[in-house]
Structure formats: structure tokens, C-alpha cells
Coordinates of C-alpha atoms and ligand atoms in Angstrom, one line a residue:
X1 CA 4.4 28.9 9.2
X2 CA 1.6 27.1 7.5
X3 CA 1.8 25.9 3.9
X4 CA -0.8 24.3 1.7
X5 CA -1.2 20.6 2.4
X6 CA -1.1 17.8 -0.2
X7 CA -2.4 14.2 0.0
X8 CA -2.3 11.3 -2.4
X9 CA -3.6 7.8 -2.1
X10 CA -3.4 4.5 -4.1
X11 CA -5.5 1.4 -4.2
X12 CA -3.1 -0.7 -6.2
X13 CA -1.6 -0.9 -9.7
X14 CA -2.0 -3.6 -12.3
X15 CA -3.3 -4.8 -15.6
X16 CA -6.8 -3.5 -15.2
X17 CA -8.9 -4.2 -18.3
X18 CA -10.8 -1.0 -19.2
X19 CA -14.5 -1.5 -19.1
X20 CA -14.2 -5.0 -17.5
X21 CA -15.5 -3.9 -14.2
X22 CA -17.6 -1.0 -12.9
X23 CA -15.0 1.6 -12.0
X24 CA -17.4 3.8 -10.0
X25 CA -17.0 2.0 -6.7
X26 CA -13.2 2.2 -6.9
X27 CA -13.4 5.9 -7.5
X28 CA -15.8 6.2 -4.6
X29 CA -13.5 4.2 -2.3
X30 CA -10.6 6.5 -3.2
X31 CA -12.6 9.6 -2.5
X32 CA -13.7 8.3 0.9
X33 CA -10.0 7.8 1.7
X34 CA -9.1 11.3 0.4
X35 CA -11.8 12.8 2.5
X36 CA -10.7 11.0 5.6
X37 CA -7.1 12.2 5.2
X38 CA -8.0 15.7 4.1
X39 CA -10.3 16.1 7.2
X40 CA -7.1 15.7 9.3
X41 CA -4.9 18.0 7.2
X42 CA -7.6 20.8 6.9
X43 CA -7.7 21.1 10.6
X44 CA -3.9 21.5 10.8
X45 CA -3.4 17.8 11.7
X46 CA -0.2 16.0 11.0
X47 CA 0.7 14.2 7.7
X48 CA 1.2 11.0 9.8
X49 CA -2.4 11.2 11.2
X50 CA -3.7 11.9 7.7
X51 CA -2.0 9.0 6.0
X52 CA -3.2 6.6 8.7
X53 CA -6.8 7.9 8.4
X54 CA -6.7 7.5 4.6
X55 CA -5.3 4.0 4.7
X56 CA -7.7 2.9 7.4
X57 CA -10.6 3.9 5.1
X58 CA -9.1 1.9 2.3
X59 CA -8.6 -1.1 4.6
X60 CA -12.3 -1.0 5.5
X61 CA -13.3 -1.0 1.8
X62 CA -13.5 -4.7 0.6
X63 CA -12.7 -3.8 -3.0
X64 CA -9.1 -3.2 -2.1
X65 CA -6.5 -5.8 -1.1
X66 CA -5.9 -4.6 2.5
X67 CA -7.8 -5.3 5.7
X68 CA -11.2 -6.6 4.8
X69 CA -11.0 -7.9 1.2
X70 CA -7.4 -9.0 1.5
X71 CA -6.2 -11.7 -0.8
X72 CA -5.8 -15.4 0.3
X73 CA -2.5 -17.3 0.8
X74 CA -2.0 -20.7 -0.7
X75 CA -3.4 -22.1 2.6
X76 CA -6.6 -20.1 2.1
X77 CA -5.8 -17.7 5.0
X78 CA -5.1 -14.0 5.3
X79 CA -1.7 -12.7 6.2
X80 CA -1.5 -8.9 6.1
X81 CA 1.4 -6.4 6.1
X82 CA 1.4 -2.7 6.8
X83 CA 3.7 0.2 7.6
X84 CA 3.9 3.9 8.5
X85 CA 6.8 6.3 8.4
X86 CA 7.1 9.8 9.7
X87 CA 9.4 12.0 7.6
X88 CA 10.1 14.5 10.3
X89 CA 11.7 12.0 12.7
X90 CA 12.4 9.0 10.4
X91 CA 10.4 7.0 13.0
X92 CA 8.8 3.9 11.3
X93 CA 6.5 1.1 12.4
X94 CA 5.5 -2.0 10.6
X95 CA 3.7 -5.4 11.0
X96 CA 3.9 -8.5 8.8
X97 CA 1.8 -11.6 8.6
X98 CA -0.9 -10.4 10.9
X99 CA -4.2 -12.3 10.7
X100 CA -6.8 -10.7 12.9
X101 CA -6.3 -6.9 12.7
X102 CA -9.2 -5.0 11.2
X103 CA -6.8 -2.1 10.6
X104 CA -3.2 -3.3 10.3
X105 CA -2.1 0.3 9.7
X106 CA -3.2 1.2 13.2
X107 CA -1.0 -1.6 14.7
X108 CA 1.9 -0.4 12.6
X109 CA 1.4 3.1 14.0
X110 CA 1.4 1.6 17.6
X111 CA 4.6 -0.3 16.8
X112 CA 6.1 3.0 15.6
X113 CA 5.5 4.4 19.1
X114 CA 7.3 1.4 20.7
X115 CA 11.0 0.5 20.8
X116 CA 10.6 -1.7 17.6
X117 CA 10.2 -1.0 13.9
X118 CA 8.9 -4.4 12.6
X119 CA 6.9 -7.1 14.3
X120 CA 5.6 -10.3 12.6
X121 CA 3.2 -13.1 13.0
X122 CA 2.2 -14.4 16.4
X123 CA 4.4 -11.9 18.2
X124 CA 2.7 -9.0 16.4
X125 CA -0.7 -10.5 17.3
X126 CA 0.4 -10.7 20.9
X127 CA 1.6 -7.1 20.8
X128 CA -1.8 -6.2 19.4
X129 CA -3.7 -7.9 22.2
X130 CA -1.4 -6.3 24.8
X131 CA -2.3 -2.9 23.3
X132 CA -6.0 -3.5 23.3
X133 CA -6.6 -4.3 19.6
X134 CA -9.6 -6.5 19.0
X135 CA -9.1 -9.9 17.2
X136 CA -11.5 -10.1 14.3
X137 CA -12.7 -13.6 13.2
X138 CA -11.3 -14.9 9.9
X139 CA -14.8 -14.5 8.3
X140 CA -14.4 -10.7 8.7
X141 CA -11.7 -10.7 6.0
X142 CA -13.5 -13.0 3.6
X143 CA -14.7 -11.9 0.2
X144 CA -16.1 -14.2 -2.5
X145 CA -14.1 -12.6 -5.3
X146 CA -10.8 -13.1 -3.5
X147 CA -11.5 -16.7 -2.7
X148 CA -12.6 -17.2 -6.4
X149 CA -9.3 -15.7 -7.5
X150 CA -7.4 -18.2 -5.3
X151 CA -9.3 -21.2 -6.6
X152 CA -8.9 -20.0 -10.2
X153 CA -5.1 -19.6 -9.7
X154 CA -4.7 -23.0 -7.9
X155 CA -6.8 -24.8 -10.5
X156 CA -4.8 -23.4 -13.3
X157 CA -1.6 -24.3 -11.6
X158 CA -2.7 -27.9 -10.8
X159 CA -3.9 -28.3 -14.4
X160 CA -0.4 -27.3 -15.5
X161 CA 1.0 -29.7 -12.9
X162 CA 3.4 -26.9 -11.9
X163 CA 2.2 -26.2 -8.5
X164 CA 5.6 -26.0 -7.0
X165 CA 6.8 -23.5 -9.5
X166 CA 3.9 -21.1 -9.7
X167 CA 4.8 -17.7 -8.5
X168 CA 2.4 -16.1 -6.0
X169 CA 0.9 -13.8 -8.6
X170 CA -2.6 -12.3 -8.5
X171 CA -4.3 -14.0 -11.5
X172 CA -5.8 -10.7 -12.6
X173 CA -2.4 -9.1 -12.0
X174 CA -4.0 -6.4 -10.0
X175 CA -1.9 -5.3 -7.1
X176 CA -4.6 -4.0 -4.7
X177 CA -2.3 -2.8 -2.0
X178 CA -3.4 0.6 -0.5
X179 CA -1.3 3.5 0.5
X180 CA -1.1 7.2 1.2
X181 CA 1.5 10.0 1.3
X182 CA 1.0 13.5 2.6
X183 CA 2.6 16.9 3.2
X184 CA 1.1 18.8 6.1
X185 CA 0.7 22.5 6.7
X186 CA 3.8 22.4 9.0
X187 CA 5.9 21.1 6.1
X188 CA 6.2 17.5 7.4
X189 CA 5.9 14.4 5.2
X190 CA 4.6 10.9 6.0
X191 CA 3.7 7.7 4.3
X192 CA 1.5 4.6 5.0
X193 CA 0.9 1.3 3.2
X194 CA -1.3 -1.8 3.9
X195 CA -1.8 -5.0 2.0
X196 CA -3.0 -8.6 2.0
X197 CA 0.0 -9.3 -0.3
X198 CA -0.3 -11.6 -3.4
X199 CA -2.9 -14.2 -4.1
X200 CA -1.7 -17.7 -3.5
X201 CA 1.5 -16.5 -1.7
X202 CA 3.3 -19.0 0.3
X203 CA 2.4 -18.8 4.1
X204 CA 5.0 -16.6 5.7
X205 CA 5.9 -14.7 2.5
X206 CA 6.4 -11.0 3.2
X207 CA 6.4 -8.4 0.5
X208 CA 7.8 -4.9 0.1
X209 CA 5.0 -3.1 2.0
X210 CA 6.3 -3.5 5.6
X211 CA 9.9 -3.1 4.6
X212 CA 11.2 0.5 5.2
X213 CA 13.0 1.6 2.0
X214 CA 11.3 -0.9 -0.3
X215 CA 7.5 -0.3 -0.2
X216 CA 7.6 2.8 2.0
X217 CA 9.8 5.7 2.9
X218 CA 9.4 9.3 4.2
X219 CA 12.0 11.9 4.9
X220 CA 11.3 15.7 5.2
X221 CA 14.6 16.3 3.3
X222 CA 13.1 14.9 0.1
X223 CA 9.8 13.0 -0.2
X224 CA 7.2 10.5 1.0
X225 CA 6.7 7.3 -1.0
X226 CA 4.1 4.4 -0.9
X227 CA 4.4 1.6 -3.4
X228 CA 2.3 -1.1 -5.0
X229 CA 3.3 -3.9 -7.3
X230 CA 5.2 -7.2 -7.5
X231 CA 6.8 -6.9 -4.0
X232 CA 9.9 -9.2 -4.6
X233 CA 11.1 -6.7 -7.3
X234 CA 10.4 -3.6 -5.2
X235 CA 12.4 -5.2 -2.4
X236 CA 15.4 -6.0 -4.6
X237 CA 15.4 -2.5 -6.1
X238 CA 14.9 -0.7 -2.7
X239 CA 12.4 1.4 -4.6
X240 CA 11.1 3.9 -1.9
X241 CA 14.6 4.7 -0.5
X242 CA 16.0 4.8 -4.0
X243 CA 13.6 7.7 -4.8
X244 CA 14.7 9.5 -1.7
X245 CA 18.4 8.9 -2.4
X246 CA 18.2 10.2 -6.0
X247 CA 16.6 13.4 -4.7
X248 CA 18.8 13.9 -1.6
X249 CA 22.2 12.9 -3.1
X250 CA 21.8 13.6 -6.8
X251 CA 19.4 16.5 -6.7
X252 CA 16.8 14.7 -8.9
X253 CA 13.3 16.0 -9.1
X254 CA 10.5 13.9 -7.6
X255 CA 9.3 13.0 -11.2
X256 CA 12.8 12.0 -12.4
X257 CA 13.6 10.1 -9.2
X258 CA 10.4 8.1 -9.1
X259 CA 10.5 7.3 -12.8
X260 CA 14.1 6.1 -12.6
X261 CA 13.4 3.9 -9.6
X262 CA 10.4 2.3 -11.3
X263 CA 12.4 1.8 -14.4
X264 CA 14.8 -0.4 -12.4
X265 CA 11.8 -2.5 -11.2
X266 CA 10.8 -2.9 -14.9
X267 CA 14.3 -3.9 -15.9
X268 CA 14.3 -6.6 -13.3
X269 CA 11.0 -7.9 -14.6
X270 CA 8.5 -6.5 -12.1
X271 CA 5.6 -4.2 -12.5
X272 CA 3.6 -1.7 -10.3
X273 CA 3.7 1.9 -9.3
X274 CA 4.3 4.4 -6.6
X275 CA 2.7 7.5 -5.2
X276 CA 5.0 10.2 -3.9
X277 CA 4.9 13.8 -2.7
X278 CA 7.9 16.1 -2.1
X279 CA 8.4 18.8 0.5
X280 CA 7.2 21.5 -2.0
X281 CA 3.9 19.6 -2.5
X282 CA 4.7 18.2 -5.9
X283 CA 3.0 14.9 -6.6
X284 CA 4.3 12.0 -8.8
X285 CA 2.0 9.0 -9.5
X286 CA 4.0 6.9 -12.0
X287 CA 3.3 3.3 -12.8
X288 CA 4.6 0.6 -15.2
X289 CA 1.3 -1.3 -15.7
X290 CA -1.9 -0.6 -17.5
X291 CA -3.3 1.4 -14.7
X292 CA -3.2 2.4 -11.0
X293 CA -6.1 3.3 -8.7
X294 CA -5.0 6.7 -7.4
X295 CA -6.3 10.0 -6.2
X296 CA -5.0 13.3 -4.8
X297 CA -6.1 16.5 -3.2
X298 CA -4.5 19.8 -2.4
X299 CA -5.6 22.6 0.0
X300 CA -8.3 24.6 -1.8
X301 CA -8.6 22.2 -4.7
X302 CA -11.1 19.5 -5.6
X303 CA -10.1 15.9 -5.1
X304 CA -9.2 13.9 -8.2
X305 CA -9.2 10.2 -8.9
X306 CA -7.9 8.2 -11.8
X307 CA -7.4 4.6 -12.9
X308 CA -5.9 4.9 -16.4
X309 CA -3.9 7.8 -18.0
X310 CA -7.0 9.9 -18.5
Ligands
LIG1 N1 3.3 -5.0 -3.1 C1 2.4 -6.0 -2.6 C2 3.2 -7.2 -2.2 O1 4.1 -7.6 -2.9 C3 1.3 -6.4 -3.5 C4 0.5 -5.2 -4.0 O2 1.0 -4.2 -4.3 O3 -0.7 -5.4 -4.2 O4 2.9 -7.8 -1.2

């Protein structure tokens, strides 16, 4: 049986000042990712392959905080996290604190096919070399605007003499993490997510993105979810699994479940958003911030992208 496919992507949530930057390149980046994922789905490919293809395109676009264009740690380095999850088997793969991978989502996919779920740091890098992944030089990930954000944040912190107490927040409060969720024509769901984390984060800090149940979840019984926002809060609220649980155990709709899970993040003091698709192909793209870079496409329909409500 084949059913119409559905794909949604995000390029991060946050307080994005309307009119402050040229939005066109962000829309274009989201469209490239939708096209990459849709090319897989339109040929009858799997949701898993589609979300990996979409996220890979976003990792290669330096405007977003993943792969090339990732934010800097407080030590002016890059430490990236990524994950994938297959809703048909509950197989998952994730990497945390990787420094040389052009496409961390590809390594997460390879981890998924191993005996492990989550590999970090040097061990993840070693696993990458063992599986033939090329090590990119640090300069590949560098972007001037991300380095300027780090310096701005560190200067502000040092001026306030509060360096030890400054939370690793992006000074523009843009969470540029990227992600994708899909329903394929065989009725299977999958999710992927990839991030550089938060500007000025402490070396070794790991956010919600590579943690199954926090920043990512997929289960054919209910939905596929990919999150973006202040990771510490998404971890504490187990956001992605919470959305699944509300649907599977309490019979909530995708909209109600994702709204309620995000409300809990807000109650704790966090902000951000999720993209989610259910097994009927319904899409929910809620966020509790001024905007969220997002896009979606369904079989036979034109792709759509948005940043703000309209
Ligand atoms: N959720 C990510 C993290 O905390 C940040 C983001 O969404 O941009 O690492």
C-alpha cells in the first residue's frame, strides 16, 4: 500500500527580529533541504533516507548552526551533535561532540547501523575514521558571523565580570539547529537532527539534539519529532518522547501533544520549537519564540517555507 508522503524541516527557532536580516537565503536553504528529502520520498524511498538527505543539505548551508556554520564553544572550537531515529524499528543513532565531520548526521546514521546508539568525542571520531569518514580541517566549519557572535558574547560577559555565571546562550537567541521529520509512502516515520549547540557553550556540553526522547523521537505508533531550542530545558522535559507518550497513551492529537510538551519547556523557562508529523501525515510546527525557520511539503503539493506566523 502506498500513501502520500509528508516531509517537514527546521533551521532553528529563536527571537529573530523581523526585517533585521535578509530572509531570502534562509528560505532558499530550507527549500534546498525540502527538495533533497522530497527527491527520496517521491521515488518511494524511506522516511529515514529522506530526513538524512534533508538534514545533510542544511548541514552544508553555512547560514544554519549545524555542520559548516556551527557555533563556537567557549574555547573557540566546534563540537557538533546529531541523531537519527527510525520509527518503524525504534532504531536510533547519535553522535555528540564531534569536531571533524562534514555531515554529523551521516555518522549518526552509521552509528544506528552498529551495536551502539550514542558515541561521543574522540571515540566517535575514531569510529568515523574506521568507517571511512573524512576528517575536515577546523577551517571548514569556520564562519565570520559565528566567531563574531562568540566574541560579542564573551566581551559582554567579561565586561559584566560574570564569566563564570554566563549561560551558554546564543547572543542573538537564535537556535539554528537543523532537523527533519518524514512519513514515507509505506507509512513509516523517521526523524533527524543536527547542531553545533549553543554559542559559548562549555567544552563537553551536550544538548538535547543527540539524546533520544529529548531532541528527537520517532515511533510509527504515533509521530516523528525533531526539536530546536534551549537544550537543557528540552532534556529536562523529555520533549520528543513526551509528545509521543501523550499521543500513544492518552490519545492526544499531534497538535495538542506537541503544544503541551512545549508549554512545559516554557514553564521551566526555556524556549524553542519542534517539527512533528504523525502517521496520518498531519504536521505540527509549534514554537514558543518569535519565529522558527521551517518548511514542509506533501506529495502533489508545492513546498512551503515560513519564519514567522505568516
Ligand atoms: N537545541 C540545541 C542545543 O541545545 C540548540 C539549538 O536548537 O540551536 O544544543
